Amino acid sequence: MMRLCLLFLIFITLPAAAQLYQWTDEDGRTHYSDKPPPGQQVEAPGASSVPAKREPQPMPAESQPANLDNVTYSRPAYSEAFYLRHLLRTGQYDQLNRELEFRQQAVERDNTQDIALRSVYSTFASAENKMLNEINRWVNATPDNYQPYLARARCRGVRGWAERGGAYAHRTPRDNFSRMQREFAFAHDDLKKALAINPRALMAFVIQISLAQPIADRVAANRALQEANRMYPDNYIVRRAYIRLLVPRWGGSWNEIETFVSRQPLDTSANPKLKQLAGFEDYERGLEHYRSKDYDLAIESFNKSLTTGPNSATLYQRGRAHYWLRKYRLAIDDFNGAIHLQPDIDYFHYWRAKAFYYFGSYSNALADIERAYALNSADEDTTEFREKIFRNYNHPELSDADNNLARQMVEKEVAKYDEQNQFKQSLAYLVLGENESAEAVLRRLTQLKPENMKYARWLDFALFRQARLSDIVAFWDGVIARYPDNAVAYSERAGTYYHLEQYYRALDSARMAEKLGDPEAPEFVQRLVALTTRPEPRLASQ
């Protein structure tokens, strides 16, 4: 079972299956199985999958290595962002507040933990109304806690930037600025409330500086910087937010950047991350070269910046430069490093997916684009590339099909109740990549024979090729409503949730399949448990 967990791709003629997996091992041997390849990935918690309470723990990526020479590719696995979103979605607000307070206290004890604090609040950096509505419910449920106000300010800030758009100021309509300022005003109100409850909330100062950037409010930004540095003398994240205001495109200058860096305790601070501020100018110069499509010069600047230490943003930008030079292997290496340092950044996974795709590693491309989409389903580039990959997914039962015979089959007149030939015609449509037509035929067949799981699985596959995974979930929901003891339906729904990287929901469905006697469900349950369990934190090496 779990046939939607296929992670094979055979491109050009073909699609992917809701039934089997194909992969090649390290020795070059091809395997077929109805279970995912060993070591495959998983998503975020469902209410019945995780205890309502658990002790917060250090995040696995809190400690960053001194170098990334030994970092190699690994498929996306456990996601802290998915876990926090699960707590938010399922209304486990007390636990969510505890998790965020744990990060705050960690920074108060040790300022070098500030990147982990920034990372968890990035979970709420979404411009979607759904995120804002969920945070509003959190605020209403726990109004005496500072954490939901910070999260909403983070969300409002992103919404404001989205309203402004990415164009230069002189090309941005005034209405855009007005809408941005409206969102920012809400964010400022939330920051005041958060700081009234907890004056030491470090993320509040980061967000304040972010809100000051598009209007070049140096006074407000400097006030936030000084206050944060007074309480957290070794912090990196507030200084990193502030230095962005000093770049020429935001009204600053290279001299201002150099002056700012010269005044920071780079050599005396207990936080080695501060040394990377010395590489910020080279990073920004690299971005200028990148925007001018001078990719070799961009890489030179990024290389210089990285001599001050491993930085996810710099690795990511260098990876993009390598990508445009069609040096896909080098691009993948850079994206590996960036994701190792910051595993829950959607566009890191999007660009690695593109690099893998053109490098010819299609199953890895699929894994990354699924993670990128799960982290940010609103991104248009991610959605478009995801649909491209899904369209090319192949089913092993179709791999040897003859296109000419398939064309003859679809042009054949088939009686409405000729079940056998209707089914053959649906497969012919799939061979030709006419997935919508295949769907229409298979919809009729599943209505005619709703108990026939073969038809149901092929409909699943036709929808999968169209990247309509939410529709697949809805379809299996309907099957389960009609046949509540059908293990296949639970298995397939679990597989679909798996591809959506909604691992906690997948776990609930897989456990039901196991309870109903699916012999392969226990192994899938174990894999999902691993994907919903926070790994042991790595030892600090920096």
GROMACS .gro file of N, CA and C in nm, residues 109-174:
model
  198
  109ARG      N    1   2.027   3.305   2.790
  109ARG     CA    2   2.140   3.235   2.851
  109ARG      C    3   2.265   3.241   2.763
  110ASP      N    4   2.243   3.236   2.632
  110ASP     CA    5   2.354   3.227   2.538
  110ASP      C    6   2.313   3.299   2.409
  111ASN      N    7   2.371   3.416   2.387
  111ASN     CA    8   2.331   3.497   2.271
  111ASN      C    9   2.357   3.429   2.138
  112THR      N   10   2.443   3.328   2.135
  112THR     CA   11   2.472   3.261   2.008
  112THR      C   12   2.354   3.179   1.958
  113GLN      N   13   2.251   3.164   2.041
  113GLN     CA   14   2.132   3.089   2.000
  113GLN      C   15   2.029   3.176   1.929
  114ASP      N   16   2.068   3.298   1.892
  114ASP     CA   17   1.967   3.390   1.838
  114ASP      C   18   1.918   3.353   1.699
  115ILE      N   19   2.001   3.284   1.620
  115ILE     CA   20   1.955   3.245   1.486
  115ILE      C   21   1.840   3.145   1.497
  116ALA      N   22   1.848   3.056   1.595
  116ALA     CA   23   1.738   2.961   1.615
  116ALA      C   24   1.609   3.034   1.651
  117LEU      N   25   1.620   3.140   1.729
  117LEU     CA   26   1.502   3.220   1.763
  117LEU      C   27   1.443   3.284   1.638
  118ARG      N   28   1.529   3.340   1.555
  118ARG     CA   29   1.481   3.401   1.431
  118ARG      C   30   1.414   3.297   1.342
  119SER      N   31   1.470   3.178   1.339
  119SER     CA   32   1.416   3.073   1.253
  119SER      C   33   1.275   3.033   1.292
  120VAL      N   34   1.250   3.019   1.422
  120VAL     CA   35   1.116   2.974   1.462
  120VAL      C   36   1.010   3.080   1.433
  121TYR      N   37   1.046   3.205   1.444
  121TYR     CA   38   0.947   3.308   1.412
  121TYR      C   39   0.929   3.325   1.261
  122SER      N   40   1.024   3.276   1.183
  122SER     CA   41   1.005   3.275   1.038
  122SER      C   42   0.892   3.182   0.997
  123THR      N   43   0.855   3.091   1.085
  123THR     CA   44   0.740   3.003   1.060
  123THR      C   45   0.615   3.084   1.028
  124PHE      N   46   0.605   3.203   1.084
  124PHE     CA   47   0.484   3.284   1.069
  124PHE      C   48   0.499   3.393   0.963
  125ALA      N   49   0.609   3.388   0.890
  125ALA     CA   50   0.637   3.488   0.787
  125ALA      C   51   0.564   3.453   0.658
  126SER      N   52   0.435   3.466   0.661
  126SER     CA   53   0.350   3.433   0.546
  126SER      C   54   0.250   3.545   0.525
  127ALA      N   55   0.230   3.581   0.399
  127ALA     CA   56   0.134   3.687   0.366
  127ALA      C   57  -0.007   3.633   0.346
  128GLU      N   58  -0.025   3.504   0.359
  128GLU     CA   59  -0.156   3.444   0.333
  128GLU      C   60  -0.256   3.478   0.444
  129ASN      N   61  -0.380   3.498   0.404
  129ASN     CA   62  -0.486   3.527   0.501
  129ASN      C   63  -0.504   3.412   0.600
  130LYS      N   64  -0.484   3.290   0.552
  130LYS     CA   65  -0.500   3.174   0.639
  130LYS      C   66  -0.407   3.183   0.759
  131MET      N   67  -0.282   3.220   0.736
  131MET     CA   68  -0.187   3.233   0.846
  131MET      C   69  -0.231   3.342   0.942
  132LEU      N   70  -0.271   3.456   0.890
  132LEU     CA   71  -0.314   3.566   0.976
  132LEU      C   72  -0.435   3.526   1.060
  133ASN      N   73  -0.528   3.457   1.000
  133ASN     CA   74  -0.648   3.415   1.074
  133ASN      C   75  -0.613   3.316   1.185
  134GLU      N   76  -0.521   3.226   1.157
  134GLU     CA   77  -0.481   3.129   1.260
  134GLU      C   78  -0.410   3.199   1.375
  135ILE      N   79  -0.326   3.297   1.343
  135ILE     CA   80  -0.257   3.371   1.449
  135ILE      C   81  -0.357   3.455   1.529
  136ASN      N   82  -0.456   3.511   1.461
  136ASN     CA   83  -0.560   3.587   1.534
  136ASN      C   84  -0.628   3.500   1.639
  137ARG      N   85  -0.656   3.376   1.604
  137ARG     CA   86  -0.719   3.285   1.701
  137ARG      C   87  -0.624   3.257   1.818
  138TRP      N   88  -0.498   3.248   1.788
  138TRP     CA   89  -0.396   3.226   1.891
  138TRP      C   90  -0.391   3.347   1.985
  139VAL      N   91  -0.389   3.466   1.928
  139VAL     CA   92  -0.388   3.588   2.010
  139VAL      C   93  -0.510   3.592   2.101
  140ASN      N   94  -0.625   3.563   2.044
  140ASN     CA   95  -0.749   3.568   2.123
  140ASN      C   96  -0.751   3.464   2.234
  141ALA      N   97  -0.686   3.350   2.209
  141ALA     CA   98  -0.686   3.243   2.308
  141ALA      C   99  -0.588   3.269   2.422
  142THR      N  100  -0.475   3.335   2.392
  142THR     CA  101  -0.372   3.360   2.494
  142THR      C  102  -0.328   3.506   2.489
  143PRO      N  103  -0.417   3.599   2.520
  143PRO     CA  104  -0.385   3.742   2.504
  143PRO      C  105  -0.280   3.794   2.601
  144ASP      N  106  -0.248   3.719   2.705
  144ASP     CA  107  -0.150   3.764   2.803
  144ASP      C  108  -0.010   3.714   2.773
  145ASN      N  109   0.007   3.647   2.661
  145ASN     CA  110   0.139   3.599   2.619
  145ASN      C  111   0.194   3.689   2.508
  146TYR      N  112   0.323   3.715   2.512
  146TYR     CA  113   0.383   3.803   2.411
  146TYR      C  114   0.405   3.733   2.277
  147GLN      N  115   0.419   3.599   2.281
  147GLN     CA  116   0.458   3.526   2.160
  147GLN      C  117   0.361   3.544   2.043
  148PRO      N  118   0.228   3.533   2.064
  148PRO     CA  119   0.140   3.549   1.948
  148PRO      C  120   0.144   3.689   1.888
  149TYR      N  121   0.171   3.790   1.970
  149TYR     CA  122   0.182   3.926   1.915
  149TYR      C  123   0.306   3.938   1.827
  150LEU      N  124   0.416   3.877   1.871
  150LEU     CA  125   0.537   3.878   1.788
  150LEU      C  126   0.513   3.804   1.657
  151ALA      N  127   0.446   3.690   1.666
  151ALA     CA  128   0.418   3.613   1.546
  151ALA      C  129   0.330   3.692   1.449
  152ARG      N  130   0.232   3.762   1.504
  152ARG     CA  131   0.143   3.839   1.416
  152ARG      C  132   0.216   3.958   1.357
  153ALA      N  133   0.305   4.019   1.434
  153ALA     CA  134   0.385   4.128   1.380
  153ALA      C  135   0.474   4.079   1.266
  154ARG      N  136   0.529   3.960   1.284
  154ARG     CA  137   0.611   3.901   1.177
  154ARG      C  138   0.527   3.878   1.053
  155CYS      N  139   0.408   3.826   1.072
  155CYS     CA  140   0.316   3.802   0.961
  155CYS      C  141   0.275   3.933   0.895
  156ARG      N  142   0.240   4.033   0.976
  156ARG     CA  143   0.199   4.162   0.921
  156ARG      C  144   0.312   4.229   0.844
  157GLY      N  145   0.434   4.213   0.894
  157GLY     CA  146   0.548   4.270   0.823
  157GLY      C  147   0.564   4.212   0.684
  158VAL      N  148   0.552   4.081   0.674
  158VAL     CA  149   0.561   4.015   0.544
  158VAL      C  150   0.447   4.058   0.453
  159ARG      N  151   0.329   4.072   0.510
  159ARG     CA  152   0.215   4.117   0.431
  159ARG      C  153   0.239   4.260   0.379
  160GLY      N  154   0.301   4.342   0.462
  160GLY     CA  155   0.332   4.477   0.418
  160GLY      C  156   0.430   4.480   0.302
  161TRP      N  157   0.535   4.399   0.314
  161TRP     CA  158   0.632   4.390   0.205
  161TRP      C  159   0.565   4.338   0.078
  162ALA      N  160   0.474   4.244   0.093
  162ALA     CA  161   0.403   4.191  -0.024
  162ALA      C  162   0.317   4.299  -0.089
  163GLU      N  163   0.256   4.384  -0.009
  163GLU     CA  164   0.175   4.493  -0.063
  163GLU      C  165   0.263   4.593  -0.139
  164ARG      N  166   0.381   4.618  -0.088
  164ARG     CA  167   0.471   4.712  -0.156
  164ARG      C  168   0.516   4.659  -0.291
  165GLY      N  169   0.551   4.529  -0.294
  165GLY     CA  170   0.607   4.472  -0.416
  165GLY      C  171   0.758   4.489  -0.419
  166GLY      N  172   0.821   4.427  -0.517
  166GLY     CA  173   0.967   4.425  -0.521
  166GLY      C  174   1.031   4.528  -0.611
  167ALA      N  175   0.953   4.618  -0.669
  167ALA     CA  176   1.009   4.718  -0.760
  167ALA      C  177   1.079   4.829  -0.683
  168TYR      N  178   1.165   4.904  -0.754
  168TYR     CA  179   1.228   5.020  -0.693
  168TYR      C  180   1.120   5.122  -0.654
  169ALA      N  181   1.153   5.207  -0.558
  169ALA     CA  182   1.053   5.299  -0.504
  169ALA      C  183   0.991   5.387  -0.612
  170HIS      N  184   1.073   5.437  -0.706
  170HIS     CA  185   1.019   5.528  -0.807
  170HIS      C  186   0.928   5.457  -0.906
  171ARG      N  187   0.929   5.324  -0.904
  171ARG     CA  188   0.841   5.247  -0.991
  171ARG      C  189   0.724   5.183  -0.915
  172THR      N  190   0.713   5.216  -0.788
  172THR     CA  191   0.609   5.156  -0.704
  172THR      C  192   0.494   5.254  -0.686
  173PRO      N  193   0.371   5.215  -0.719
  173PRO     CA  194   0.256   5.305  -0.702
  173PRO      C  195   0.236   5.347  -0.556
  174ARG      N  196   0.185   5.467  -0.539
  174ARG     CA  197   0.162   5.519  -0.403
  174ARG      C  198   0.066   5.430  -0.324
   0.00000   0.00000   0.00000
